[in-house]
């Protein structure tokens, strides 16, 4: 088994996760089985309890693990199967070590960062390798070199690389090469210094991936090679991509990163055939059609809060050779200005998942606008609860209908807590989480889109459709399109008299890939596109 460690220097948000994922794509296309995992040095056990302002999206895996959003990149860029073991935080490491200590497992020894904490970290690398039977395990270390909290992880991977030997483990360091306008120059000093920091703790990177806004010229590359002690060819230019993150694998291939990695790790595998991936990029850069949709949310100003949703919508477009322009709309803006004004001319409306009361009325107004104006609507998790509240209030006349999450004493709790959630006191990891079976109702739009009798989708919520109201909803054209196999929980709904109004209690966005768009997003974009004839949006390109 071969191991690649990806570290980051200079600043955060350099796209280490994307670099790791894109390298994974290239290695897979060379016929290798790849595993990816992320180490996060923070003390939270998982990001499930963190605010999107702190952390961005929480990405949910099949097994219900709430993980870092980089795992979303891993799943979208490769076929790797991820479990809760693929995201390790300092919180988990210390929890394990302290539990061991209480159980007396350390036989009277003083418990220390080295070796007890570092051993736990290393065990995880071996474990993921064994579980996945991968040829190559790529491990991304969160944070930036120089962070105090990252030190145990760096020490652990240094020792690990020693143990497995020189041709079996390599280090890739992702850094930033800024362009200083006043000097008209790219500057290599931050890179030199962050590599020096790594070398202080005994890690010499084999490859330096330089994030930059301008191309690295020969001089700059030579300088980095000299000062960072790597061959010239190991200085990789990772320039900002022009159109899409999915260009990353092709960019790294042009820089021969995969070739170098294979050479360093003595992997004798053919060059990757990237033609199908290139076709995806072609559709993203020059699509035959275009549509404009709105995502109505609460964390709209944050790039990362709805990452998988934005990606899945783009995948839905790829399925139809259709570029998707996403308008990110703040639900509170709709509350202030009115849905009519804000949403006019929008081709489709998507309400993603969310928690907390802020912006709820704006989302309800958006759902109403979609229903009344025949605008395609896709509701995800909270988006289904919103659709339910809206329909209750405005179609069934249930005045004050609400979710008990937002109004405990609502006269019509159309969305309510399940019995088993009422007793829950601990916040972390206690929602309805992970992949569960949804039995689809034959002949519904959603069932036809899936083209299956049942599906497995990932959940992350506490509240559910209240079955007490089911009969009156159904009688008015609110179709229950999917349930849990025991018939107890509503999983997806659609409106009978509408071109496309679908909403699901789960998170389909976590299972969409550029080369395998999720059926619901495919259907949503198709519906938006087909509505073009009635209500021209941006129109076909060139029209
Ligand atoms: N807040 C809602 C619940 O807990 C929806 C959660 C979500 O959208 N992920 O049920």
Coordinates of C-alpha atoms and ligand atoms in Angstrom, one line a residue:
X1 CA 0.0 0.0 0.0
X2 CA 1.2 3.5 -0.8
X3 CA 0.5 6.7 1.2
X4 CA 0.3 10.3 0.1
X5 CA 0.1 13.0 2.7
X6 CA -1.2 16.4 1.8
X7 CA -0.3 19.4 4.0
X8 CA -1.0 23.1 3.6
X9 CA 1.1 26.2 4.2
X10 CA 0.9 30.0 4.3
X11 CA -2.9 30.5 4.6
X12 CA -6.1 28.4 4.9
X13 CA -8.7 28.0 2.1
X14 CA -6.1 26.9 -0.5
X15 CA -8.1 24.0 -1.7
X16 CA -6.0 21.3 -0.2
X17 CA -9.1 19.1 -0.2
X18 CA -9.7 19.7 -3.9
X19 CA -6.0 19.1 -4.7
X20 CA -6.2 15.7 -2.9
X21 CA -9.5 14.9 -4.6
X22 CA -8.3 15.9 -8.0
X23 CA -5.1 13.8 -7.6
X24 CA -7.5 11.0 -6.6
X25 CA -9.3 11.4 -9.9
X26 CA -6.1 11.1 -11.9
X27 CA -4.9 8.0 -9.9
X28 CA -8.3 6.3 -10.4
X29 CA -8.1 7.0 -14.1
X30 CA -4.8 5.2 -14.0
X31 CA -6.6 2.1 -12.7
X32 CA -5.6 2.5 -9.0
X33 CA -7.9 2.0 -6.1
X34 CA -7.8 5.2 -4.1
X35 CA -8.9 5.9 -0.5
X36 CA -9.1 9.5 0.8
X37 CA -9.3 10.7 4.4
X38 CA -9.1 13.9 6.2
X39 CA -7.5 14.8 9.6
X40 CA -8.9 17.9 11.3
X41 CA -6.9 19.2 14.2
X42 CA -9.7 21.0 16.0
X43 CA -11.1 19.7 19.3
X44 CA -14.7 19.2 18.3
X45 CA -15.5 15.5 18.0
X46 CA -17.1 16.2 14.6
X47 CA -18.3 19.3 12.8
X48 CA -22.0 18.4 13.5
X49 CA -22.4 20.9 16.2
X50 CA -20.5 23.8 14.5
X51 CA -22.1 26.8 12.9
X52 CA -21.9 27.1 9.2
X53 CA -20.1 30.4 9.8
X54 CA -17.4 28.4 11.5
X55 CA -17.2 25.5 9.3
X56 CA -19.3 25.7 6.1
X57 CA -21.3 22.7 5.2
X58 CA -21.5 19.5 7.3
X59 CA -21.2 16.6 4.9
X60 CA -23.1 13.5 5.9
X61 CA -21.9 10.0 4.9
X62 CA -24.0 6.8 4.4
X63 CA -23.2 5.6 7.9
X64 CA -24.5 8.9 9.4
X65 CA -21.1 10.4 10.2
X66 CA -21.2 14.2 10.1
X67 CA -17.9 15.2 8.5
X68 CA -15.9 17.9 6.9
X69 CA -17.0 19.2 3.5
X70 CA -13.7 18.1 1.9
X71 CA -15.2 14.6 2.1
X72 CA -17.8 15.8 -0.3
X73 CA -15.1 16.6 -2.8
X74 CA -13.6 13.2 -2.3
X75 CA -16.9 11.5 -3.1
X76 CA -17.6 13.7 -6.0
X77 CA -14.2 13.4 -7.6
X78 CA -13.7 9.7 -7.0
X79 CA -15.5 6.4 -6.4
X80 CA -14.0 6.1 -2.9
X81 CA -16.5 4.8 -0.3
X82 CA -16.2 6.9 2.8
X83 CA -17.2 6.0 6.4
X84 CA -16.9 7.7 9.8
X85 CA -13.3 6.4 9.9
X86 CA -12.3 8.7 7.0
X87 CA -12.5 11.9 9.0
X88 CA -10.5 12.1 12.2
X89 CA -10.5 15.1 14.5
X90 CA -8.3 15.9 17.5
X91 CA -11.5 15.6 19.5
X92 CA -11.9 12.0 18.5
X93 CA -8.3 11.2 19.2
X94 CA -8.3 12.7 22.6
X95 CA -11.6 11.1 23.4
X96 CA -10.2 7.7 22.6
X97 CA -6.9 8.3 24.5
X98 CA -8.7 9.5 27.6
X99 CA -11.2 6.6 27.5
X100 CA -8.2 4.2 27.2
X101 CA -6.5 5.9 30.2
X102 CA -9.6 5.6 32.3
X103 CA -9.9 1.9 31.4
X104 CA -6.3 1.5 32.5
X105 CA -5.1 0.4 29.1
X106 CA -1.8 2.3 29.4
X107 CA -0.6 0.1 32.3
X108 CA 0.5 2.8 34.6
X109 CA 2.4 4.8 32.0
X110 CA 2.3 8.6 31.8
X111 CA 0.0 9.3 28.9
X112 CA 1.6 11.7 26.4
X113 CA 1.1 13.3 23.0
X114 CA 4.0 11.2 21.7
X115 CA 3.5 8.3 21.5
X116 CA -0.1 7.9 22.7
X117 CA -1.8 10.6 20.7
X118 CA 0.4 10.0 17.6
X119 CA -0.2 6.3 17.8
X120 CA -3.9 6.8 17.7
X121 CA -3.5 8.9 14.6
X122 CA -1.3 6.4 12.8
X123 CA -3.7 3.6 13.6
X124 CA -6.3 5.4 11.7
X125 CA -4.2 5.6 8.6
X126 CA -3.6 1.8 8.7
X127 CA -7.3 1.2 9.4
X128 CA -8.6 3.1 6.5
X129 CA -6.1 1.4 4.2
X130 CA -7.2 -2.1 5.5
X131 CA -10.9 -1.3 5.3
X132 CA -10.7 0.0 1.8
X133 CA -8.1 -2.4 0.4
X134 CA -6.9 0.6 -1.6
X135 CA -3.7 0.8 -3.6
X136 CA -3.1 4.4 -2.5
X137 CA -4.3 6.1 0.7
X138 CA -4.4 9.9 0.4
X139 CA -4.5 11.7 3.7
X140 CA -5.2 15.4 3.9
X141 CA -4.1 17.2 7.1
X142 CA -6.4 20.1 7.9
X143 CA -5.0 23.5 9.0
X144 CA -1.8 25.2 8.1
X145 CA 1.8 24.3 9.0
X146 CA 2.8 26.3 12.1
X147 CA -0.5 25.8 13.8
X148 CA 0.1 24.5 17.3
X149 CA -2.8 22.1 17.2
X150 CA -1.6 20.5 14.0
X151 CA 1.7 19.4 15.4
X152 CA 0.7 15.9 16.7
X153 CA -0.7 15.1 13.2
X154 CA 2.5 16.2 11.5
X155 CA 4.6 14.2 13.9
X156 CA 2.4 11.2 13.4
X157 CA 2.7 11.2 9.6
X158 CA 6.5 11.9 9.8
X159 CA 6.9 8.7 11.9
X160 CA 4.4 6.8 9.7
X161 CA 6.5 7.6 6.6
X162 CA 9.6 6.4 8.4
X163 CA 7.9 3.2 9.2
X164 CA 6.7 2.4 5.7
X165 CA 9.8 3.4 4.0
X166 CA 10.9 5.9 1.3
X167 CA 9.1 4.5 -1.8
X168 CA 5.8 4.0 0.0
X169 CA 5.0 7.4 1.3
X170 CA 5.3 10.9 0.0
X171 CA 4.4 14.4 1.1
X172 CA 2.7 17.0 -1.0
X173 CA 2.7 20.5 0.4
X174 CA 0.1 23.0 -1.0
X175 CA 1.2 26.6 -0.6
X176 CA 0.3 30.0 -1.9
X177 CA 2.5 32.1 -4.2
X178 CA 1.0 35.7 -4.0
X179 CA 1.3 38.3 -6.7
X180 CA 2.4 41.6 -5.3
X181 CA 0.9 44.2 -7.5
X182 CA 3.2 47.1 -6.5
X183 CA 6.3 45.0 -7.3
X184 CA 4.7 43.3 -10.3
X185 CA 6.1 40.0 -9.0
X186 CA 5.1 36.6 -7.7
X187 CA 6.6 36.1 -4.2
X188 CA 8.1 32.8 -3.1
X189 CA 9.1 33.7 0.5
X190 CA 5.9 32.6 2.2
X191 CA 6.3 29.2 0.5
X192 CA 10.0 29.0 1.5
X193 CA 9.0 29.7 5.1
X194 CA 6.2 27.3 5.3
X195 CA 8.4 24.5 3.9
X196 CA 11.1 25.5 6.4
X197 CA 8.5 25.0 9.2
X198 CA 7.7 21.5 7.9
X199 CA 11.4 20.7 7.7
X200 CA 11.9 21.8 11.3
X201 CA 9.7 18.9 12.3
X202 CA 11.4 16.5 10.0
X203 CA 9.1 16.5 7.0
X204 CA 10.6 17.3 3.6
X205 CA 7.9 17.6 1.0
X206 CA 8.4 15.7 -2.3
X207 CA 6.1 17.9 -4.3
X208 CA 5.1 21.6 -3.8
X209 CA 1.8 22.5 -5.3
X210 CA 1.7 26.3 -5.6
X211 CA -1.7 27.9 -5.6
X212 CA -1.4 31.2 -7.6
X213 CA -3.5 33.6 -9.5
X214 CA -0.8 34.1 -12.2
X215 CA 1.3 31.4 -14.0
X216 CA 4.7 30.6 -12.3
X217 CA 7.5 31.5 -14.6
X218 CA 10.7 29.5 -14.9
X219 CA 12.6 31.7 -12.4
X220 CA 10.0 31.4 -9.8
X221 CA 9.9 27.6 -10.2
X222 CA 13.6 27.5 -10.0
X223 CA 13.7 29.5 -6.9
X224 CA 11.1 27.4 -5.1
X225 CA 12.9 24.3 -6.2
X226 CA 16.2 25.5 -4.8
X227 CA 15.0 26.9 -1.5
X228 CA 12.5 24.1 -0.8
X229 CA 14.9 21.3 -1.8
X230 CA 12.8 19.7 -4.5
X231 CA 13.5 19.0 -8.2
X232 CA 12.3 21.6 -10.6
X233 CA 9.6 19.3 -12.0
X234 CA 8.2 18.9 -8.5
X235 CA 7.1 22.5 -8.3
X236 CA 3.6 22.3 -9.5
X237 CA 1.6 25.3 -10.7
X238 CA -2.0 25.1 -9.3
X239 CA -3.4 28.2 -10.8
X240 CA -7.0 29.3 -10.1
X241 CA -9.2 27.4 -12.5
X242 CA -11.1 29.5 -15.0
X243 CA -14.5 27.9 -15.0
X244 CA -15.0 25.0 -12.6
X245 CA -13.3 23.0 -9.9
X246 CA -13.7 20.0 -12.1
X247 CA -10.9 21.4 -14.2
X248 CA -8.5 20.6 -11.4
X249 CA -7.6 17.0 -12.4
X250 CA -6.9 18.2 -15.9
X251 CA -4.7 21.0 -14.7
X252 CA -2.7 18.7 -12.4
X253 CA -2.3 16.3 -15.3
X254 CA -0.9 19.1 -17.5
X255 CA 1.6 19.7 -14.7
X256 CA 2.4 16.0 -14.6
X257 CA 1.6 15.7 -11.0
X258 CA 0.2 12.2 -11.3
X259 CA 3.2 11.0 -13.3
X260 CA 5.6 12.3 -10.7
X261 CA 3.5 10.8 -7.9
X262 CA 3.6 7.4 -9.6
X263 CA 7.3 7.6 -10.2
X264 CA 8.0 8.5 -6.6
X265 CA 5.9 5.7 -5.3
X266 CA 7.1 3.2 -7.9
X267 CA 3.6 2.6 -9.3
X268 CA 3.9 1.2 -12.7
X269 CA 0.5 2.1 -14.2
X270 CA -0.7 3.5 -17.6
X271 CA -1.4 7.1 -18.3
X272 CA -4.9 8.2 -17.5
X273 CA -7.5 8.5 -20.2
X274 CA -9.4 11.6 -19.2
X275 CA -11.7 12.0 -22.3
X276 CA -14.9 11.5 -20.4
X277 CA -13.8 14.0 -17.8
X278 CA -12.9 16.5 -20.6
X279 CA -16.4 16.1 -22.0
X280 CA -17.8 17.2 -18.6
X281 CA -15.6 20.3 -18.7
X282 CA -16.7 21.0 -22.2
X283 CA -20.3 21.0 -21.0
X284 CA -19.5 23.3 -18.2
X285 CA -17.5 25.8 -20.3
X286 CA -19.7 25.9 -23.4
X287 CA -23.1 24.4 -22.6
X288 CA -25.8 24.2 -25.3
X289 CA -28.4 25.7 -23.0
X290 CA -28.6 27.9 -19.9
X291 CA -31.0 28.3 -17.0
X292 CA -31.1 30.5 -14.0
X293 CA -32.2 29.2 -10.6
X294 CA -32.4 30.7 -7.2
X295 CA -31.2 29.0 -4.0
X296 CA -33.0 30.7 -1.1
X297 CA -31.1 30.3 2.1
X298 CA -29.9 31.8 5.3
X299 CA -26.1 31.4 4.9
X300 CA -26.0 32.8 1.4
X301 CA -23.0 35.1 1.8
X302 CA -20.9 32.1 2.8
X303 CA -19.2 30.3 -0.1
X304 CA -19.2 26.9 1.6
X305 CA -22.5 26.6 3.5
X306 CA -24.4 25.0 0.7
X307 CA -21.5 23.5 -1.2
X308 CA -23.0 20.1 -2.1
X309 CA -26.3 21.7 -3.1
X310 CA -24.6 24.1 -5.6
X311 CA -22.5 21.2 -6.9
X312 CA -25.5 18.9 -7.4
X313 CA -27.4 21.6 -9.2
X314 CA -24.4 22.0 -11.6
X315 CA -24.4 18.2 -12.1
X316 CA -28.1 18.4 -12.9
X317 CA -27.1 20.8 -15.6
X318 CA -24.3 18.6 -17.0
X319 CA -26.9 15.9 -17.5
X320 CA -28.7 18.2 -20.0
X321 CA -25.7 20.1 -21.5
X322 CA -27.1 23.0 -19.6
X323 CA -25.2 25.7 -17.8
X324 CA -26.8 26.7 -14.5
X325 CA -26.5 30.2 -13.2
X326 CA -27.2 30.1 -9.5
X327 CA -28.7 33.2 -7.8
X328 CA -27.9 33.0 -4.1
X329 CA -30.8 34.7 -2.4
X330 CA -31.1 35.6 1.2
X331 CA -34.4 34.5 2.6
X332 CA -34.5 37.7 4.7
X333 CA -34.3 39.8 1.5
X334 CA -37.5 38.1 0.4
X335 CA -39.1 39.0 3.7
X336 CA -38.2 42.6 3.2
X337 CA -38.9 43.1 -0.5
X338 CA -41.5 40.4 -1.2
X339 CA -41.2 37.2 -3.3
X340 CA -42.7 38.8 -6.4
X341 CA -40.0 41.4 -6.7
X342 CA -37.0 39.2 -5.8
X343 CA -37.9 36.1 -7.7
X344 CA -39.3 37.5 -10.9
X345 CA -37.7 35.9 -14.0
X346 CA -36.1 33.1 -12.0
X347 CA -36.4 29.7 -13.7
X348 CA -36.5 27.5 -10.7
X349 CA -36.4 27.8 -6.9
X350 CA -34.5 25.6 -4.5
X351 CA -34.8 25.7 -0.7
X352 CA -32.0 23.8 0.9
X353 CA -31.6 22.4 4.4
X354 CA -31.3 24.6 7.5
X355 CA -31.8 25.1 11.2
X356 CA -33.2 27.9 13.3
X357 CA -35.9 30.5 12.7
X358 CA -34.2 33.3 10.9
X359 CA -35.4 33.6 7.3
X360 CA -38.1 31.0 7.6
X361 CA -40.9 33.3 6.5
X362 CA -38.9 34.3 3.4
X363 CA -38.5 30.7 2.5
X364 CA -42.2 30.1 2.9
X365 CA -42.9 33.0 0.7
X366 CA -40.5 31.6 -2.0
X367 CA -42.2 28.2 -1.8
X368 CA -45.6 29.9 -2.2
X369 CA -44.4 31.9 -5.2
X370 CA -43.1 28.7 -6.8
X371 CA -46.4 26.9 -6.2
X372 CA -48.7 29.7 -7.4
X373 CA -46.6 30.7 -10.4
X374 CA -45.8 27.2 -11.7
X375 CA -42.1 27.7 -11.2
X376 CA -40.2 24.5 -10.6
X377 CA -39.4 23.9 -6.9
X378 CA -37.0 21.6 -5.3
X379 CA -37.0 21.4 -1.5
X380 CA -34.3 19.7 0.5
X381 CA -34.9 18.6 4.1
X382 CA -35.9 22.0 5.6
X383 CA -37.1 22.8 2.1
X384 CA -39.7 20.0 2.3
X385 CA -40.8 21.2 5.8
X386 CA -41.2 24.7 4.3
X387 CA -43.3 23.3 1.4
X388 CA -45.5 21.5 4.0
X389 CA -46.0 24.6 6.1
X390 CA -46.8 26.7 3.1
X391 CA -49.3 24.3 1.7
X392 CA -51.0 23.9 5.1
X393 CA -51.4 27.6 5.6
X394 CA -52.3 28.7 2.1
X395 CA -54.1 25.8 0.5
X396 CA -55.6 23.9 3.5
X397 CA -56.3 27.1 5.4
X398 CA -54.6 25.9 8.6
X399 CA -53.9 29.3 10.1
X400 CA -50.6 29.5 11.9
X401 CA -49.4 26.1 10.7
X402 CA -45.8 25.7 11.5
X403 CA -43.0 23.4 12.6
X404 CA -42.6 23.0 16.3
X405 CA -38.9 23.8 15.8
X406 CA -39.9 27.4 15.1
X407 CA -43.1 27.7 17.1
X408 CA -43.6 25.3 20.0
X409 CA -47.2 26.1 20.6
X410 CA -48.4 26.4 17.0
X411 CA -52.1 25.5 16.6
X412 CA -51.1 23.2 13.6
X413 CA -47.8 21.4 14.1
X414 CA -47.6 20.1 10.6
X415 CA -43.9 19.4 11.1
X416 CA -43.1 18.0 14.5
X417 CA -40.6 16.0 16.5
X418 CA -40.7 12.2 16.4
X419 CA -41.3 10.6 19.8
X420 CA -37.7 9.3 20.0
X421 CA -36.3 12.8 19.5
X422 CA -38.3 14.3 22.4
X423 CA -36.0 12.8 25.1
X424 CA -32.7 13.7 23.3
X425 CA -30.6 16.0 25.5
X426 CA -27.1 15.6 23.9
X427 CA -26.8 17.7 20.7
X428 CA -23.9 15.9 19.0
X429 CA -24.7 13.1 16.6
X430 CA -28.3 12.6 17.8
X431 CA -30.3 13.7 14.8
X432 CA -31.8 11.2 12.3
X433 CA -28.6 10.6 10.4
X434 CA -27.3 8.8 7.5
X435 CA -28.5 6.5 4.7
X436 CA -32.0 5.0 5.1
X437 CA -34.4 3.3 2.7
X438 CA -37.2 5.2 1.1
X439 CA -40.0 3.2 -0.5
X440 CA -41.3 5.1 -3.5
X441 CA -44.9 5.3 -4.7
X442 CA -45.2 3.9 -8.2
X443 CA -46.2 6.4 -10.9
X444 CA -45.2 9.5 -9.0
X445 CA -42.9 12.0 -10.7
X446 CA -40.2 11.3 -8.1
X447 CA -40.5 7.6 -8.5
X448 CA -40.2 8.0 -12.3
X449 CA -37.2 10.2 -12.0
X450 CA -35.4 7.6 -9.8
X451 CA -36.7 4.8 -12.0
X452 CA -36.6 2.5 -9.0
X453 CA -39.0 1.0 -6.4
X454 CA -36.9 2.2 -3.5
X455 CA -33.8 4.2 -2.9
X456 CA -31.3 4.9 -0.1
X457 CA -30.8 8.5 0.8
X458 CA -28.9 10.4 3.5
X459 CA -30.6 12.2 6.4
X460 CA -29.7 14.9 8.9
X461 CA -32.7 16.3 10.7
X462 CA -34.8 15.9 13.8
X463 CA -38.3 17.0 12.7
X464 CA -40.8 15.1 10.4
X465 CA -44.0 15.5 8.5
X466 CA -46.9 15.1 11.1
X467 CA -49.0 12.1 9.9
X468 CA -52.0 13.5 11.7
X469 CA -52.4 15.9 8.7
X470 CA -51.7 13.4 6.0
X471 CA -55.2 12.7 4.8
X472 CA -56.2 16.4 4.4
X473 CA -52.9 17.1 2.6
X474 CA -53.4 14.2 0.2
X475 CA -57.0 15.1 -0.5
X476 CA -55.8 18.5 -1.7
X477 CA -53.2 17.3 -4.2
X478 CA -50.1 17.1 -1.9
X479 CA -48.8 13.7 -3.0
X480 CA -46.8 11.6 -0.7
X481 CA -44.2 10.1 -3.1
X482 CA -42.1 8.1 -0.7
X483 CA -42.2 6.7 2.9
X484 CA -39.9 4.7 5.1
X485 CA -40.5 1.0 4.5
X486 CA -42.6 0.7 7.7
X487 CA -44.9 3.5 6.4
X488 CA -44.3 5.7 9.4
X489 CA -42.3 8.6 8.0
X490 CA -42.9 10.8 5.0
X491 CA -39.7 10.9 2.9
X492 CA -40.7 12.8 -0.2
X493 CA -43.6 14.8 -1.5
X494 CA -44.7 16.4 -4.8
X495 CA -47.7 18.5 -5.9
X496 CA -50.1 17.0 -8.3
X497 CA -51.1 20.1 -10.2
X498 CA -47.7 21.6 -10.9
X499 CA -45.0 21.3 -13.6
X500 CA -42.4 20.3 -11.0
X501 CA -42.8 20.7 -7.3
X502 CA -40.8 18.1 -5.4
X503 CA -39.4 18.1 -1.9
X504 CA -37.6 15.5 0.1
X505 CA -36.9 15.0 3.8
X506 CA -33.4 13.8 3.0
X507 CA -30.3 15.2 1.4
X508 CA -29.9 14.0 -2.2
X509 CA -27.2 16.5 -2.8
X510 CA -24.7 14.3 -1.0
X511 CA -25.0 11.6 -3.6
X512 CA -24.5 13.5 -6.8
X513 CA -21.4 13.5 -8.9
X514 CA -20.4 15.3 -12.1
X515 CA -20.3 12.0 -13.9
X516 CA -23.4 10.7 -12.2
X517 CA -25.9 13.5 -11.6
X518 CA -28.5 12.8 -9.1
X519 CA -32.0 12.0 -10.7
X520 CA -33.8 14.7 -8.7
X521 CA -31.4 17.4 -9.7
X522 CA -31.4 16.1 -13.3
X523 CA -35.2 16.3 -13.2
X524 CA -35.3 19.7 -11.6
X525 CA -33.0 21.3 -14.2
X526 CA -34.9 19.6 -17.0
X527 CA -38.1 21.0 -15.7
X528 CA -36.6 24.5 -15.4
X529 CA -35.3 24.1 -18.9
X530 CA -38.6 23.0 -20.3
X531 CA -40.4 25.9 -18.8
X532 CA -38.2 28.0 -21.1
X533 CA -40.7 27.9 -23.8
X534 CA -43.4 29.4 -21.6
X535 CA -41.2 31.8 -19.8
X536 CA -37.9 32.5 -21.6
X537 CA -35.0 32.6 -19.1
X538 CA -31.5 33.3 -20.4
X539 CA -32.4 31.2 -23.4
X540 CA -30.2 28.9 -25.4
X541 CA -26.7 30.3 -25.8
X542 CA -26.5 32.7 -28.7
X543 CA -30.2 33.1 -28.9
Ligands
LIG1 N1 -34.2 21.9 11.0 C1 -34.9 20.8 10.4 C2 -34.8 19.6 11.3 O1 -34.1 19.4 12.1 C3 -34.3 20.5 9.0 C4 -32.9 20.1 9.0 C5 -32.2 20.1 7.7 O2 -32.6 20.8 6.8 N2 -31.1 19.5 7.6 O3 -35.6 18.7 11.0

